[in-house]
Amino acid sequence: MRWLVMVTFLFLTQVATAAQPVDKNYGEHCASCHGADRLGGIGPALLPENLARLRRPEAIKTIANGRAASQMAGFGDKLGKEEIEALVGLIYSKLSYLPVWGENEIITSHIQHVPAGSLPDKPVFSADPMNLFVVVELGDHSATILDGDKLEPIHRFATRFALHGGPKFSPEGRFVYFASRDGWVSKFDIYNLKTVAEVRAGINTRNLAVSGDGKTVLVGNYLPHSLVLLDAEDLTLLKVIPTVGQDGKSSRVSAVYQAEPRNSFVAALKDTREVWEIAYGEKDFPIRRISVDDYLDDFFFDQSYKLLIGTARDSHKGQVIDLDSGKKVAQLDLPGMPHLGSGITWDYQGRPVMATPNMKDGVVSVIDMQSWKTIKEVKTLGPGFFMRSHENTRYAWTDGFATGNPASNDVMHLIDKETLEVAHILRPEPGKTAAHVEFTRDGKYALVSVWEMEGALVIYDTETLKEVKRIPMKKPSGKYNVYNKTTRSAGTSH
Ligand code: DHE
């Protein structure tokens, strides 16, 4: 009996010394790359807001085995199963305070890779600079510049970890600005194929916008609650605006866009019922506050940028707001969870219509933009994320991968813009996720992502709908054609 007690005691002390407290493990193994405060360093921030796209079992695997094609080492030989689980528990727990990322932190993070204005003004390649694509590859956090005439990659480079949202071009299309979920903003010179400057504008960022005059960048953050204005030339800080509503409530920023015809940026706040319009051409960037009926998560504009069409993700009512009067002019009936950020417009029987995919229901809502009535709910095989069209193609292309539903995950629906019927269903690679489409400048080809680690860009002739080429890529996500984006094609979200 005494023998058994001794063995049990020895076993327990062994376990107690083997399993270190989670904070100690974090300090020893994680802090040097991810920051003592979990706000990120050379590795990404480890906060629930930043990890929303990573499932817990995946996080456990990453800590145990490391991450290929990154500096993240595996700790399976140093840490026990419980210790790894405790670390995962820690990184998915909220900080007990709102982290500070103010002027000092932003200014200190600034990196000037190449002196502003020092690079030649002529492209170092012969491809048409207006028919280039920027393709974001999430698989190994890189981006590819692709020649839209030859349909061939020109250059591939590393990006910051986990880019999100559409990269935004300078008005003449020479520079592209990326935002990462961790708040890094990078300016890339497409003509010289070089990253010229970077700055960390927040800890958890929604997206960025570039002003129509190309002089200013606006970044919208979830963490901290702020809008950050940067000089588009070198990404130096111009101003930090804490996002506090008239009700005194501090709020996350849902998204920011530029509205060139109005010389303004428009930002929606997520936790207070306000939309802000910021005049980018005026001294000190004055803010006009517009009160709205509901919180806005997701929005887009009509082609004139006079009307903002927005919705809260959990509400079935969209709102149409006249940006001149600041008044609501219509209400929309939208089922499920419409993704207005991916909304597009076209002319249907002589009047403008808008269409939005839906991240919860297998339906695309087509709405008359004069009466604001739903003309049709086009049934799709499953909920979708992205939608695009082009002036020179008769179809609006939309995916079906929003919920991972196997019946629709691998398809691209082609909705006839005249009959409002699904006319064709393409399966770029059966059983593999198909997502996001972008067109060449002339609309002749459509580029679809096979959204897998060993994925591809599948290129279709938009007339014959035949595959013309397949380019292997690492989980390609969004792709952006310089011409379509800088001319604000009606077929693409802006
Ligand atoms: Fe996105 C654009 C919000 C999840 C990939 N996404 C946008 C935009 C917003 C938004 C507001 C428009 C920004 C712009 O263009 O500047 N996205 C949201 C969400 O609220 C949501 C549902 C939850 C979240 O985690 O933020 C979400 N988004 C995702 C993903 O899970 C996707 C599929 C993979 C990823 O990258 O995390 C994803 N979102 C994208 C892409 C765009 C985008 C590729 C740009 C589309 C375009 O064609 O412009």
XYZ file of C-alpha atoms and ligand atoms in Angstrom:
543
model
C 0.000 0.000 0.000
C 2.767 2.377 1.004
C 4.444 1.467 -2.266
C 1.297 2.465 -4.250
C 1.032 5.816 -2.444
C 4.678 6.515 -3.255
C 4.221 5.688 -6.937
C 1.080 7.825 -7.150
C 2.911 10.705 -5.462
C 5.845 10.391 -7.826
C 3.509 10.251 -10.835
C 1.600 13.349 -9.715
C 4.744 15.383 -9.076
C 6.016 14.280 -12.471
C 2.822 15.546 -14.170
C 2.912 18.753 -12.130
C 6.461 19.497 -13.211
C 5.831 18.412 -16.815
C 2.776 20.622 -17.418
C 3.809 24.258 -17.094
C 1.276 27.026 -16.514
C -0.084 28.345 -19.784
C 1.258 31.879 -19.277
C 4.751 30.499 -18.765
C 4.489 28.386 -21.905
C 3.205 31.364 -23.863
C 6.098 33.510 -22.594
C 8.673 30.835 -23.425
C 7.458 29.621 -26.794
C 5.134 32.177 -28.371
C 5.833 35.703 -27.078
C 9.015 36.350 -29.052
C 7.146 36.104 -32.382
C 3.534 36.908 -31.473
C 4.217 39.589 -28.828
C 4.045 39.348 -25.036
C 0.613 40.993 -25.231
C -0.574 38.722 -28.128
C -0.833 41.756 -30.409
C 1.537 40.244 -32.978
C 5.172 40.779 -33.955
C 6.888 38.926 -36.739
C 4.065 36.415 -36.281
C 0.367 37.284 -36.463
C -1.692 38.609 -33.541
C -3.167 35.833 -31.399
C -6.499 37.349 -30.413
C -9.988 35.879 -30.956
C -10.836 38.745 -33.332
C -7.841 37.897 -35.544
C -8.319 34.141 -35.316
C -11.989 34.112 -36.306
C -11.204 32.254 -39.570
C -9.100 29.533 -37.847
C -10.980 26.627 -36.258
C -9.707 25.397 -32.865
C -8.681 21.905 -34.065
C -6.668 23.611 -36.787
C -5.002 25.864 -34.154
C -4.071 22.768 -32.095
C -2.531 21.171 -35.184
C -0.597 24.327 -36.023
C 0.927 24.581 -32.540
C 1.814 20.873 -32.548
C 3.136 20.565 -36.105
C 3.964 24.110 -37.192
C 2.867 25.719 -40.449
C 4.486 24.879 -43.764
C 5.992 27.731 -45.771
C 6.140 29.977 -42.710
C 8.421 30.563 -39.733
C 5.938 28.874 -37.386
C 7.728 25.889 -35.853
C 5.944 22.865 -34.354
C 5.959 22.427 -30.541
C 4.596 18.872 -30.371
C 7.917 17.590 -29.003
C 8.125 20.243 -26.270
C 4.535 20.600 -25.102
C 2.011 18.031 -23.923
C -1.505 17.710 -25.334
C -3.057 19.566 -22.361
C -0.478 22.316 -22.591
C -1.253 22.858 -26.267
C -4.981 22.878 -25.514
C -4.404 25.410 -22.724
C -2.471 27.614 -25.157
C -5.329 27.423 -27.632
C -7.726 28.361 -24.801
C -5.538 31.363 -24.055
C -5.279 32.679 -27.605
C -9.040 32.413 -28.135
C -9.749 34.394 -24.949
C -10.443 38.107 -25.217
C -8.012 40.598 -23.734
C -9.441 42.117 -20.582
C -8.658 45.615 -21.901
C -9.024 47.453 -25.208
C -5.488 47.352 -26.613
C -3.778 50.594 -27.481
C -2.647 51.137 -31.069
C -2.362 54.881 -31.351
C -0.135 57.432 -33.018
C 3.089 56.222 -31.392
C 2.568 52.570 -32.269
C 1.586 53.407 -35.849
C 4.505 55.771 -36.394
C 6.979 53.294 -34.888
C 5.741 50.462 -37.113
C 6.329 52.383 -40.364
C 8.787 50.788 -42.805
C 10.033 52.623 -45.884
C 11.440 49.854 -48.082
C 12.250 52.164 -50.987
C 12.507 55.983 -50.778
C 9.230 57.508 -52.012
C 9.402 58.681 -55.631
C 12.794 57.067 -56.298
C 11.673 54.341 -58.707
C 11.282 54.747 -62.506
C 7.854 55.711 -63.895
C 7.935 53.077 -66.631
C 6.888 49.458 -66.130
C 9.755 46.948 -66.064
C 7.630 44.562 -68.187
C 5.988 44.843 -71.592
C 2.429 43.729 -70.634
C -0.473 46.216 -70.804
C -0.381 47.758 -67.289
C -4.155 48.315 -67.430
C -4.904 44.667 -68.100
C -2.934 43.232 -65.217
C -4.472 41.223 -62.392
C -3.421 41.200 -58.782
C -4.222 37.718 -57.441
C -4.152 37.146 -53.688
C -2.980 33.658 -52.696
C -4.021 32.974 -49.109
C -2.396 29.519 -48.992
C 1.128 30.794 -48.490
C 0.362 34.507 -48.005
C 1.568 35.758 -51.343
C 0.283 37.634 -54.361
C 0.800 37.223 -58.089
C 0.810 39.889 -60.781
C -0.665 38.314 -63.904
C -0.603 39.524 -67.511
C -4.279 39.659 -68.602
C -3.476 39.356 -72.338
C -1.090 36.427 -72.225
C -2.822 35.006 -69.120
C 0.574 34.357 -67.588
C 2.052 35.304 -64.202
C 4.704 38.035 -64.330
C 5.764 38.161 -60.696
C 4.994 36.525 -57.346
C 5.812 38.033 -53.946
C 5.229 37.502 -50.215
C 2.484 39.535 -48.571
C 1.645 40.121 -44.947
C -0.180 37.293 -43.154
C -3.925 36.928 -43.967
C -4.802 39.702 -46.383
C -8.492 40.474 -46.483
C -10.798 42.644 -48.593
C -10.093 43.959 -52.032
C -6.646 45.496 -52.564
C -7.154 49.050 -53.816
C -5.386 50.713 -56.761
C -4.121 54.257 -57.146
C -6.224 56.061 -59.803
C -3.733 55.511 -62.682
C -3.247 51.873 -61.620
C 0.473 51.997 -60.833
C 0.255 51.260 -57.098
C -1.789 48.734 -55.186
C -2.518 48.904 -51.453
C -3.183 45.778 -49.398
C -4.640 45.445 -45.901
C -4.123 42.416 -43.672
C -6.474 41.323 -40.917
C -3.651 42.148 -38.480
C -3.694 45.783 -39.526
C -0.689 45.883 -41.849
C -1.035 48.165 -44.858
C 1.420 47.600 -47.719
C 1.979 49.759 -50.786
C 3.253 47.856 -53.826
C 4.650 49.517 -56.964
C 3.322 47.386 -59.822
C 5.515 49.096 -62.463
C 8.665 48.188 -60.506
C 7.347 45.013 -58.845
C 8.445 46.202 -55.388
C 6.823 46.786 -51.999
C 7.682 50.394 -51.250
C 6.266 51.076 -47.786
C 4.356 49.418 -44.956
C 2.729 50.487 -41.727
C 0.620 48.768 -39.088
C -2.510 50.892 -38.801
C -4.414 48.724 -36.337
C -4.525 45.401 -34.535
C -7.580 44.000 -36.265
C -8.486 45.776 -39.481
C -11.580 45.572 -41.700
C -10.365 47.113 -44.941
C -8.882 50.174 -46.574
C -9.870 52.699 -49.226
C -7.757 54.962 -51.443
C -9.106 58.457 -52.184
C -10.170 59.252 -55.752
C -7.327 61.782 -56.052
C -4.857 59.065 -54.999
C -3.476 61.145 -52.119
C -4.919 59.535 -49.014
C -5.554 56.054 -47.633
C -8.264 55.422 -45.032
C -8.124 52.300 -42.857
C -11.093 51.053 -40.808
C -10.395 48.995 -37.669
C -12.231 46.646 -35.318
C -9.344 46.870 -32.839
C -8.822 49.486 -31.620
C -12.021 51.368 -32.505
C -10.515 53.772 -34.995
C -10.169 55.156 -38.482
C -6.621 55.882 -39.606
C -5.703 58.325 -42.376
C -2.378 57.766 -44.131
C -0.470 59.694 -46.760
C -0.800 57.501 -49.884
C 2.689 58.537 -51.069
C 4.654 56.867 -48.265
C 2.027 55.573 -45.807
C 3.051 58.016 -43.089
C 0.385 58.792 -40.527
C -1.871 61.781 -41.098
C -4.517 61.311 -38.437
C -6.085 58.793 -36.054
C -9.817 59.255 -35.516
C -11.322 57.342 -32.563
C -14.708 56.037 -33.693
C -17.089 57.251 -31.032
C -20.750 57.806 -31.890
C -22.836 60.828 -30.916
C -24.269 58.605 -28.192
C -20.771 58.376 -26.685
C -20.462 54.715 -27.634
C -17.120 53.515 -28.924
C -17.610 51.474 -32.087
C -15.878 49.078 -34.438
C -15.746 50.128 -38.089
C -17.705 47.834 -40.434
C -16.042 48.956 -43.651
C -14.678 51.996 -45.482
C -14.954 52.937 -49.166
C -14.100 55.932 -51.274
C -16.827 57.804 -53.153
C -14.859 59.655 -55.800
C -17.749 61.642 -57.328
C -18.332 63.069 -53.836
C -14.633 63.602 -52.991
C -15.201 61.674 -49.833
C -14.627 58.492 -47.903
C -17.670 56.754 -46.445
C -17.371 54.608 -43.312
C -20.065 52.606 -41.550
C -19.878 52.025 -37.813
C -20.838 48.606 -36.512
C -21.858 49.311 -32.924
C -23.573 52.655 -33.268
C -26.193 53.721 -35.814
C -24.052 56.107 -37.825
C -22.428 56.424 -41.214
C -19.590 58.909 -41.511
C -18.675 60.839 -44.623
C -15.127 62.248 -44.529
C -14.152 64.906 -47.078
C -10.685 63.856 -48.206
C -9.894 67.065 -50.092
C -10.501 69.362 -47.114
C -8.238 70.498 -44.312
C -8.288 68.237 -41.242
C -10.654 65.766 -42.918
C -13.998 67.023 -41.539
C -16.537 64.331 -40.611
C -20.214 64.486 -41.489
C -22.260 62.130 -39.314
C -25.359 60.573 -40.833
C -27.755 58.839 -38.446
C -29.222 55.597 -39.742
C -32.111 53.373 -38.599
C -30.044 50.243 -38.078
C -26.402 49.257 -37.601
C -24.607 48.795 -40.907
C -22.329 45.838 -41.519
C -22.170 45.697 -45.202
C -22.916 48.244 -47.916
C -22.345 49.406 -51.444
C -23.227 52.373 -53.651
C -25.248 52.973 -56.772
C -23.117 53.921 -59.793
C -23.581 57.687 -59.095
C -22.484 57.296 -55.457
C -25.505 59.347 -54.364
C -27.175 56.372 -52.731
C -25.759 54.008 -50.148
C -27.395 50.595 -49.916
C -26.629 48.872 -46.632
C -27.738 46.224 -44.219
C -27.003 44.767 -40.829
C -26.004 41.134 -41.328
C -28.672 39.782 -38.968
C -31.505 41.968 -40.203
C -33.789 41.219 -43.139
C -34.235 44.873 -43.924
C -31.792 46.722 -46.096
C -31.716 50.507 -46.095
C -31.208 52.922 -48.968
C -29.728 56.208 -47.762
C -29.509 59.356 -49.856
C -26.022 60.631 -49.047
C -26.940 64.224 -50.035
C -29.910 64.586 -47.700
C -28.667 62.030 -45.189
C -32.185 60.529 -45.198
C -33.415 56.995 -45.680
C -35.307 56.846 -48.968
C -36.278 53.190 -49.152
C -36.248 49.897 -47.333
C -35.335 46.577 -48.932
C -36.575 43.096 -48.182
C -33.596 40.789 -48.157
C -33.736 37.215 -46.859
C -30.915 35.361 -45.044
C -27.622 37.201 -44.859
C -27.112 39.317 -47.988
C -23.511 40.135 -48.886
C -23.932 43.660 -50.180
C -20.166 44.207 -50.216
C -20.207 41.889 -53.241
C -23.206 43.586 -54.821
C -23.161 44.531 -58.504
C -25.444 46.475 -60.840
C -26.548 46.221 -64.480
C -29.337 47.428 -66.768
C -32.350 45.148 -66.995
C -35.155 46.078 -69.387
C -33.984 49.682 -69.458
C -33.652 50.229 -65.714
C -30.823 49.731 -63.258
C -30.945 46.688 -61.022
C -28.678 45.528 -58.243
C -27.954 41.950 -57.260
C -26.465 40.536 -54.107
C -25.391 37.031 -53.162
C -26.472 35.641 -49.833
C -24.211 33.990 -47.270
C -27.028 32.073 -45.545
C -29.635 31.229 -48.192
C -29.119 29.807 -51.683
C -30.532 32.848 -53.382
C -29.402 35.913 -55.312
C -31.732 38.894 -54.801
C -32.235 41.112 -57.851
C -33.677 44.499 -56.918
C -35.064 47.296 -59.083
C -33.076 50.404 -58.165
C -35.955 52.760 -58.980
C -38.833 51.132 -57.110
C -36.484 49.267 -54.689
C -38.728 46.203 -55.016
C -37.255 42.718 -55.362
C -37.766 41.646 -58.976
C -36.565 38.123 -58.465
C -34.926 35.823 -55.982
C -32.797 33.632 -58.211
C -32.385 30.210 -56.604
C -28.849 28.847 -56.510
C -27.530 25.485 -55.344
C -26.328 27.026 -52.086
C -25.311 30.240 -50.279
C -22.631 32.259 -52.030
C -19.962 34.791 -51.164
C -18.922 36.680 -54.272
C -20.500 37.919 -57.463
C -19.116 39.695 -60.505
C -20.037 40.524 -64.051
C -18.671 42.662 -66.878
C -20.258 45.040 -69.357
C -19.279 42.650 -72.205
C -20.684 39.414 -70.800
C -24.325 38.402 -70.594
C -23.939 36.564 -67.308
C -23.494 37.504 -63.671
C -21.203 34.874 -62.164
C -21.630 33.834 -58.558
C -20.168 31.083 -56.389
C -21.837 28.871 -53.791
C -19.156 28.268 -51.180
C -20.280 30.469 -48.272
C -21.342 27.623 -45.979
C -19.136 24.845 -47.308
C -22.279 23.023 -48.521
C -21.000 20.073 -50.616
C -23.894 20.497 -53.078
C -22.748 23.973 -54.069
C -19.178 24.372 -52.847
C -17.610 23.555 -56.195
C -19.891 25.435 -58.581
C -20.022 28.733 -60.378
C -23.564 29.813 -61.316
C -23.991 31.934 -64.424
C -27.128 34.038 -64.124
C -28.407 35.430 -67.422
C -28.703 39.180 -66.897
C -31.667 39.324 -69.331
C -33.788 36.375 -68.209
C -32.655 36.349 -64.552
C -32.380 32.552 -64.734
C -29.372 30.406 -63.860
C -28.361 29.609 -67.442
C -25.227 27.532 -66.758
C -23.477 25.832 -63.881
C -19.722 25.343 -64.165
C -17.676 23.028 -61.957
C -14.015 24.068 -62.330
C -12.855 21.075 -60.267
C -15.577 18.750 -58.986
C -15.505 18.367 -55.204
C -13.131 21.321 -54.713
C -14.173 24.791 -53.597
C -14.823 27.214 -56.452
C -14.835 30.874 -55.547
C -14.642 34.466 -56.690
C -14.452 35.499 -60.312
C -12.853 38.407 -62.145
C -12.831 39.343 -65.826
C -10.158 40.541 -68.189
C -10.360 44.178 -69.186
C -12.405 43.327 -72.318
C -14.590 40.768 -70.554
C -13.425 38.003 -72.910
C -12.076 35.747 -70.171
C -13.233 34.944 -66.637
C -10.771 33.839 -63.949
C -12.214 31.566 -61.254
C -10.397 30.372 -58.114
C -10.140 26.750 -57.060
C -9.824 27.743 -53.403
C -7.575 24.944 -52.170
C -3.978 24.808 -50.934
C -3.017 23.019 -54.156
C -5.531 25.107 -56.080
C -5.582 26.933 -59.373
C -6.920 29.800 -61.397
C -9.245 28.336 -63.992
C -9.704 30.629 -66.971
C -12.862 30.443 -69.110
C -13.739 31.970 -72.447
C -16.869 33.956 -71.525
C -18.477 33.325 -74.954
C -17.934 29.582 -75.340
C -17.676 28.892 -71.573
C -14.814 26.520 -72.370
C -11.777 26.328 -70.087
C -8.788 27.859 -71.854
C -6.130 27.602 -69.175
C -5.396 26.451 -65.634
C -2.642 28.095 -63.572
C -1.652 26.309 -60.324
C -1.811 28.562 -57.254
C -1.835 28.257 -53.461
C -5.414 28.843 -52.332
C -6.043 31.769 -54.673
C -8.785 34.041 -53.287
C -9.656 37.427 -54.804
C -8.271 38.694 -58.095
C -8.504 42.242 -59.274
C -8.162 43.603 -62.790
C -6.539 47.048 -62.856
C -8.832 48.429 -65.590
C -12.101 47.063 -64.194
C -11.277 48.341 -60.730
C -9.908 51.779 -61.629
C -12.805 52.497 -64.023
C -15.320 51.227 -61.445
C -16.937 48.708 -63.775
C -20.594 48.142 -62.835
C -19.842 44.422 -62.742
C -17.576 44.693 -59.716
C -17.881 45.897 -56.151
C -15.836 49.062 -55.655
Fe -14.589 39.258 -46.649
C -14.220 41.668 -49.069
C -16.305 41.496 -44.751
C -15.257 36.805 -44.396
C -12.665 37.117 -48.449
N -15.182 41.192 -46.889
C -14.865 42.031 -47.936
C -15.341 43.353 -47.662
C -15.923 43.312 -46.422
C -15.836 41.959 -45.943
C -16.564 44.460 -45.675
C -15.189 44.530 -48.596
C -13.851 45.132 -48.333
C -13.147 45.753 -49.501
O -13.314 45.352 -50.650
O -12.337 46.643 -49.257
N -15.647 39.145 -44.909
C -16.302 40.167 -44.347
C -17.003 39.711 -43.165
O -17.673 40.422 -42.387
C -16.842 38.250 -43.080
C -18.174 37.553 -43.373
C -16.415 37.793 -41.691
C -15.026 38.212 -41.334
O -14.284 37.334 -40.898
O -14.636 39.342 -41.511
C -15.832 38.017 -44.192
N -14.055 37.307 -46.465
C -14.429 36.492 -45.465
C -13.870 35.174 -45.633
O -14.025 34.180 -44.875
C -13.156 35.145 -46.913
C -13.920 34.244 -47.880
C -11.716 34.601 -46.789
C -10.794 35.568 -46.076
O -10.016 36.190 -46.765
O -10.901 35.675 -44.846
C -13.277 36.614 -47.330
N -13.652 39.366 -48.430
C -12.897 38.375 -48.991
C -12.383 38.830 -50.272
C -12.854 40.127 -50.462
C -13.634 40.445 -49.283
C -11.542 38.002 -51.253
C -12.640 41.036 -51.669
C -13.710 40.739 -52.686
C -13.629 41.599 -53.917
O -13.824 41.060 -54.989
O -13.400 42.803 -53.822
